[in-house]
PDB file of C-alpha atoms in Angstrom:
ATOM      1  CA  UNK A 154     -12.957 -12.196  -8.220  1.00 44.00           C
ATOM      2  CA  UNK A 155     -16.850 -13.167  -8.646  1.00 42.00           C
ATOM      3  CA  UNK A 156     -17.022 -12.705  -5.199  1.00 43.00           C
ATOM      4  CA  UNK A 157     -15.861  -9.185  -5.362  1.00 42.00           C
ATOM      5  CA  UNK A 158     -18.289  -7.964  -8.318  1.00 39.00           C
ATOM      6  CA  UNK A 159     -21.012  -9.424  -6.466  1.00 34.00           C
ATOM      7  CA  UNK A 160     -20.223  -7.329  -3.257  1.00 40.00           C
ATOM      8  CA  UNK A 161     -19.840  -4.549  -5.574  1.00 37.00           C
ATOM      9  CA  UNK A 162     -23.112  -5.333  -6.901  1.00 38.00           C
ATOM     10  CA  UNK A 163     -24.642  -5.202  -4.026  1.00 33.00           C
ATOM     11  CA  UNK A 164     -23.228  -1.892  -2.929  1.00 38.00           C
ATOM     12  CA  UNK A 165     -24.038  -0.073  -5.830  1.00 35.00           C
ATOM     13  CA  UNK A 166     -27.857  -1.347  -5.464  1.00 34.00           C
ATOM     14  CA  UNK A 167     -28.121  -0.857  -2.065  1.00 35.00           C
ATOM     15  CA  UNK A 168     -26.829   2.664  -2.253  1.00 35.00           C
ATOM     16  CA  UNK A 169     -29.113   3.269  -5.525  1.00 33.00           C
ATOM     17  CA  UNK A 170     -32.373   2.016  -3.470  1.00 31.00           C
ATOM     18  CA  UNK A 171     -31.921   4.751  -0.591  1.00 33.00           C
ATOM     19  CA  UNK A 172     -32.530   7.942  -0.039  1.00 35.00           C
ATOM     20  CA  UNK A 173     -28.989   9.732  -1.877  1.00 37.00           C
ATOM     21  CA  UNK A 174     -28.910  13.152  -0.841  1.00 47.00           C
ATOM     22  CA  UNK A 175     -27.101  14.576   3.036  1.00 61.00           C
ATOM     23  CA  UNK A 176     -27.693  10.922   4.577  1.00 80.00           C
ATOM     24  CA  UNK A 177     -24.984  10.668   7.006  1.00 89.00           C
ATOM     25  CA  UNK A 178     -23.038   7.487   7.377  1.00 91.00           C
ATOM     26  CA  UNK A 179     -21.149   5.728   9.695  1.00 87.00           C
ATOM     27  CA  UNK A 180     -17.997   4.582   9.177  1.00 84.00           C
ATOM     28  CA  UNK A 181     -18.903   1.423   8.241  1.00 87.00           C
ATOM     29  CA  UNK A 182     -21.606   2.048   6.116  1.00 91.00           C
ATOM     30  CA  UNK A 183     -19.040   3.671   3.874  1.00 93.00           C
ATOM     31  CA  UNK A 184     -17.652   1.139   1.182  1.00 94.00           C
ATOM     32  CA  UNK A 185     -14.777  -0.113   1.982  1.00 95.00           C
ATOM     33  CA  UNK A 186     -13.090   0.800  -1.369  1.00 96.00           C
ATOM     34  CA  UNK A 187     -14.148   4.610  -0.803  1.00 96.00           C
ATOM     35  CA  UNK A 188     -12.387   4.349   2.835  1.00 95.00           C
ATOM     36  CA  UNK A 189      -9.351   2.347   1.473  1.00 95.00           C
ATOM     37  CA  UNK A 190      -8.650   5.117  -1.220  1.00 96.00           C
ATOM     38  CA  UNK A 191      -9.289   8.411   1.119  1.00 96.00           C
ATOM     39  CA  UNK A 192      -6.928   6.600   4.377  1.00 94.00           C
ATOM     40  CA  UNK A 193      -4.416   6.484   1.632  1.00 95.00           C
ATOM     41  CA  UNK A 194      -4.386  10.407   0.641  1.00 94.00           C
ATOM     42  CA  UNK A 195      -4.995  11.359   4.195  1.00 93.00           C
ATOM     43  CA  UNK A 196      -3.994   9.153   6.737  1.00 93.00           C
ATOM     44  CA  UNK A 197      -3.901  11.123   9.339  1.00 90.00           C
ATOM     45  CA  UNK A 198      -7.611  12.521   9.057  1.00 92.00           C
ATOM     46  CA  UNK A 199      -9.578  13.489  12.474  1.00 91.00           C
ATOM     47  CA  UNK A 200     -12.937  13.908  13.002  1.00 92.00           C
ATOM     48  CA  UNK A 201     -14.522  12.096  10.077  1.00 93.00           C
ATOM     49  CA  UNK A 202     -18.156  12.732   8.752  1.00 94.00           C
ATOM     50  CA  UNK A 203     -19.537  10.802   5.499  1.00 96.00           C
ATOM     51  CA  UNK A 204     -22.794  11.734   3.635  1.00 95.00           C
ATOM     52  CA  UNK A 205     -24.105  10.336   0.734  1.00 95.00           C
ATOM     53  CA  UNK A 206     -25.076  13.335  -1.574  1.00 94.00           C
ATOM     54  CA  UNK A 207     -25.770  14.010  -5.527  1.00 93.00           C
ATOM     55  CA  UNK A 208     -24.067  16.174  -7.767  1.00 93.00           C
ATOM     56  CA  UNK A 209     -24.535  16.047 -11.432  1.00 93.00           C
ATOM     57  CA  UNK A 210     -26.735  13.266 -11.781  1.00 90.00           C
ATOM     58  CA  UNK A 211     -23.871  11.586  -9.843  1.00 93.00           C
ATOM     59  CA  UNK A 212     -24.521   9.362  -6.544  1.00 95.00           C
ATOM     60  CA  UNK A 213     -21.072  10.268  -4.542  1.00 96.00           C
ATOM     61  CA  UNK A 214     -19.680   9.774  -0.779  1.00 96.00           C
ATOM     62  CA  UNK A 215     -18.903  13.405   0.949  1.00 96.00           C
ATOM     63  CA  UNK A 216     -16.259  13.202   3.233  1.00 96.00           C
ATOM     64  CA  UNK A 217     -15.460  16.292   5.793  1.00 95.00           C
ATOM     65  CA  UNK A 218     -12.596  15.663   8.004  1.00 95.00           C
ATOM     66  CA  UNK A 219      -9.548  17.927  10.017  1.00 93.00           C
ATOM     67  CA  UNK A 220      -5.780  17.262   9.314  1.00 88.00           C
ATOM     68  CA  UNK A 221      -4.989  18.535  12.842  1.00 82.00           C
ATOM     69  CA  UNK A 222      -7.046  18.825  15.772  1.00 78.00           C
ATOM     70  CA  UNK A 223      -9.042  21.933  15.901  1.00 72.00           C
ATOM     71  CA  UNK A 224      -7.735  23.113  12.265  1.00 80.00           C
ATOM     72  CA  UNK A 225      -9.454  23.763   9.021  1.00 86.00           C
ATOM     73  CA  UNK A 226     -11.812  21.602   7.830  1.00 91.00           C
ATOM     74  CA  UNK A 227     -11.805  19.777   4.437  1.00 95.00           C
ATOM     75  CA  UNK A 228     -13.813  18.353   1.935  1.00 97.00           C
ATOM     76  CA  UNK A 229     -13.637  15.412  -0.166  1.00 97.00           C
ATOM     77  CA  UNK A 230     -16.505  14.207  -2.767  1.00 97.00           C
ATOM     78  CA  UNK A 231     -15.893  10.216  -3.766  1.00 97.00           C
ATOM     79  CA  UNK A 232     -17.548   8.114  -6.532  1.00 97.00           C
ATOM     80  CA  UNK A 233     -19.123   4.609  -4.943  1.00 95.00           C
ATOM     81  CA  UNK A 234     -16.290   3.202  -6.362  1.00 96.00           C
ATOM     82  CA  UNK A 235     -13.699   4.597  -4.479  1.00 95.00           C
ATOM     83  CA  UNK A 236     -11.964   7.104  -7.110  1.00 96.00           C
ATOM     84  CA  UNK A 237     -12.135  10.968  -6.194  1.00 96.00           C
ATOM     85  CA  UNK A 238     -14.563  13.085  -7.993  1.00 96.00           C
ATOM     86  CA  UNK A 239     -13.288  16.795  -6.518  1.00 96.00           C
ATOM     87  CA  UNK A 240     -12.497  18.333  -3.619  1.00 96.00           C
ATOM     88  CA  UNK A 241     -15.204  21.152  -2.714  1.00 96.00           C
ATOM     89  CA  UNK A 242     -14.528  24.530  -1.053  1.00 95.00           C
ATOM     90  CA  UNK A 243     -16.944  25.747   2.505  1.00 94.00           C
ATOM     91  CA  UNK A 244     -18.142  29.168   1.113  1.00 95.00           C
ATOM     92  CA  UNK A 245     -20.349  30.205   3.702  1.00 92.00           C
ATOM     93  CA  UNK A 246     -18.902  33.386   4.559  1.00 90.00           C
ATOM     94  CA  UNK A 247     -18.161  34.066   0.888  1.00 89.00           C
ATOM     95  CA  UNK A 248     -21.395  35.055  -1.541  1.00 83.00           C
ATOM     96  CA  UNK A 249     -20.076  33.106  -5.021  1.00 89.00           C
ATOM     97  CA  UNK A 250     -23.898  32.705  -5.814  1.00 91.00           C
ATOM     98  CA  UNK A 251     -25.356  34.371  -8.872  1.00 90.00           C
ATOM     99  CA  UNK A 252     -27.872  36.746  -7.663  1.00 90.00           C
ATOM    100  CA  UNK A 253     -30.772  35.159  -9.272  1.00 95.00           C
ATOM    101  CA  UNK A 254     -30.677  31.695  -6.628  1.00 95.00           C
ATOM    102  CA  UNK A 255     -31.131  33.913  -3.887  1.00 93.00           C
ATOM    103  CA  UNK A 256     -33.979  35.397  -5.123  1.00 95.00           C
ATOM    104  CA  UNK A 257     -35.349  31.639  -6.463  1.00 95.00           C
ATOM    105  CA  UNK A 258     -34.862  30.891  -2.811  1.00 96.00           C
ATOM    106  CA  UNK A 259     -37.187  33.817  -1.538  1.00 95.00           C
ATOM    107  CA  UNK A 260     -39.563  32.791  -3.376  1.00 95.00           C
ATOM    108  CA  UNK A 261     -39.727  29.465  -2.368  1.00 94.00           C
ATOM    109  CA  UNK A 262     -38.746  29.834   1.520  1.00 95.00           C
ATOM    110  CA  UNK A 263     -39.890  33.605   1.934  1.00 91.00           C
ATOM    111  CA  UNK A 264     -37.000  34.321   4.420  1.00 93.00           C
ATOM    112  CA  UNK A 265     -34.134  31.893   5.228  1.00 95.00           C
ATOM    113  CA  UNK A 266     -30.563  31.626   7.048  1.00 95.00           C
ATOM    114  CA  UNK A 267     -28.232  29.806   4.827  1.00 95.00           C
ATOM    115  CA  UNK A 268     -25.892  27.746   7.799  1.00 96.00           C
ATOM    116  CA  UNK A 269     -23.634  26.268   4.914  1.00 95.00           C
ATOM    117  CA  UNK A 270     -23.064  26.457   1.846  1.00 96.00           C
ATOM    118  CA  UNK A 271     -20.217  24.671  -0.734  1.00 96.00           C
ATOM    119  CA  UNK A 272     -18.995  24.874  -3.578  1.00 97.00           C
ATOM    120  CA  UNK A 273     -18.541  21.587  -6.032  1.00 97.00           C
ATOM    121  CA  UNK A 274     -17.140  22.008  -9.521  1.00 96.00           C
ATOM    122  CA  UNK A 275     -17.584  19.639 -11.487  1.00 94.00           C
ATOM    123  CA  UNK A 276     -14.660  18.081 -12.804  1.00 93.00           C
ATOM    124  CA  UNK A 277     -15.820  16.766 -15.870  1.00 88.00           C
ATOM    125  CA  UNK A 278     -17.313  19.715 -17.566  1.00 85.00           C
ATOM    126  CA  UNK A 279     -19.005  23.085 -17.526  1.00 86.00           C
ATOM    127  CA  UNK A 280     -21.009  24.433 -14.091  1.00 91.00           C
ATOM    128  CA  UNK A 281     -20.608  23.881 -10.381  1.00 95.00           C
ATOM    129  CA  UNK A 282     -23.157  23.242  -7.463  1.00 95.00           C
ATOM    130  CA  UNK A 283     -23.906  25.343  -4.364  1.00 96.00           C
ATOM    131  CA  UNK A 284     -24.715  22.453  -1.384  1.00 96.00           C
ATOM    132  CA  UNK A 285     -26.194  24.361   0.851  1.00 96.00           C
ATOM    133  CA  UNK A 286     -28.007  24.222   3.897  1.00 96.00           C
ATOM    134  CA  UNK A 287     -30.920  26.834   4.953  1.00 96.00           C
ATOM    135  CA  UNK A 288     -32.904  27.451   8.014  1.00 97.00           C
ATOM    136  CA  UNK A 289     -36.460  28.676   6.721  1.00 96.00           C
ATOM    137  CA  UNK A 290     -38.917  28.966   9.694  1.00 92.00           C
ATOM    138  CA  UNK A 291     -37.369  27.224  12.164  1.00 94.00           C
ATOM    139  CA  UNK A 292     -37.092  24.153   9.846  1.00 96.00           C
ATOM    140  CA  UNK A 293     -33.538  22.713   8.016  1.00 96.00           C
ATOM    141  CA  UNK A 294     -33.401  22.119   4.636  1.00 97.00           C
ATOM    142  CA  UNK A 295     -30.441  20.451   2.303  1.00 95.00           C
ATOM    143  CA  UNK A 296     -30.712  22.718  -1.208  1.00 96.00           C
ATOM    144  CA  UNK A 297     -28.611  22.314  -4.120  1.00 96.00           C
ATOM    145  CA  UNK A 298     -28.456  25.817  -6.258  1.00 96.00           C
ATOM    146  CA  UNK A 299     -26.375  24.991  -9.852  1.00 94.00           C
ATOM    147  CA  UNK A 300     -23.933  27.563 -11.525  1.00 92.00           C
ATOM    148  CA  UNK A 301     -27.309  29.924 -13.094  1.00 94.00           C
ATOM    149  CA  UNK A 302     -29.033  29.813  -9.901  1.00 95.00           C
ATOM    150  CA  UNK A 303     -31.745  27.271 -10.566  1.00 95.00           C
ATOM    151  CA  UNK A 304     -32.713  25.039  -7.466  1.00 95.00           C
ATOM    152  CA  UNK A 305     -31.891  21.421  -8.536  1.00 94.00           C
ATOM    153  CA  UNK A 306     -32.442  19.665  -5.251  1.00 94.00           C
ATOM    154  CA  UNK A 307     -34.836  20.538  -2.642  1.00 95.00           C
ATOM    155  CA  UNK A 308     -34.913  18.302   0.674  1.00 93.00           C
ATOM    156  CA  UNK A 309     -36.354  18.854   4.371  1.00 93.00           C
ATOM    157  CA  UNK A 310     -32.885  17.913   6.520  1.00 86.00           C
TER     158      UNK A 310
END
C-alpha cells in the first residue's frame, strides 16, 4: 500500500513539474490508473491519442479515440487519478462561441484559422471552455477561450 502512494506521489509531481497544457503522450506515459479506468468504459477503443491539458485550474489527461475504424471520433477528459472529469464535444464546424472571444482573438492574432475547437463543461459548476486550436500566420497555437469569451490560456503548439 506505501508502495502505491509513493508511485502516486510521484506521478502527481512529475506531471505537476511539466509543461500541462496539449503535451501529447504516449501510451505509457499515461498513468496506469487513467488507462485502467478508460479500457474499462471502452474496450474496444482504436486509434488512441492522450494529451495532458488544463481546464479549470484542473491538470487532466485528454483522451481522443474511434469506437470503429474510420467512425466518429470521441473525447474523454480524465483526472490524474484515473476518475472521469467529462466527456467534451468537437465543435469545429459549429460557432457555440460568444461573439466577444472572437473578437479578443483578433486582437491578439490579427487574422487566424481556428483548425479545432471543443467544447468542455465543466462538471462541477457554472461555465465551459473552448480548447481550441488556431493557425495565426503560418504558426499553431493551443488557446483556451472560457464561457464570456476571455482568453485563459495562450500557448505556441
Amino acid at each position: 500500500m506505501r508502495n502505491k502512494f509513493l508511485s502516486l506521489g510521484l506521478i502527481v509531481l512529475s506531471m505537476s513539474s511539466a509543461s500541462v497544457y496539449a503535451e501529447v503522450l504516449t501510451k505509457d506515459a499515461i498513468p496506469a490508473a487513467v488507462l485502467d479506468q478508460f479500457y474499462k468504459k471502452h474496450p474496444n477503443a482504436l486509434d488512441i491519442i492522450a494529451e495532458k491539458k488544463t481546464h479549470f485550474k484542473q491538470p487532466l489527461i485528454q483522451i481522443s479515440y474511434n469506437e470503429e475504424k474510420d467512425k466518429e471520433r470521441f473525447i474523454a477528459l480524465y483526472r490524474t487519478n484515473g476518475r472521469i472529469f467529462v466527456s467534451a464535444d468537437d465543435v469545429t464546424t459549429a460557432n457555440l462561441m460568444p461573439a466577444v472571444a472572437h473578437d479578443n482573438l483578433k486582437a491578439i492574432f490579427n487574422t487566424f484559422a481556428i483548425k479545432k475547437a471543443i467544447l468542455v463543461v465543466n462538471p462541477n459548476g457554472v461555465g465551459e471552455d473552448y480548447d481550441l486550436l488556431i493557425n495565426a500566420s503560418g504558426v499553431d497555437w493551443n488557446v483556451v477561450v472560457d464561457y464570456k469569451g476571455n482568453i485563459i490560456q495562450k500557448e505556441r503548439n
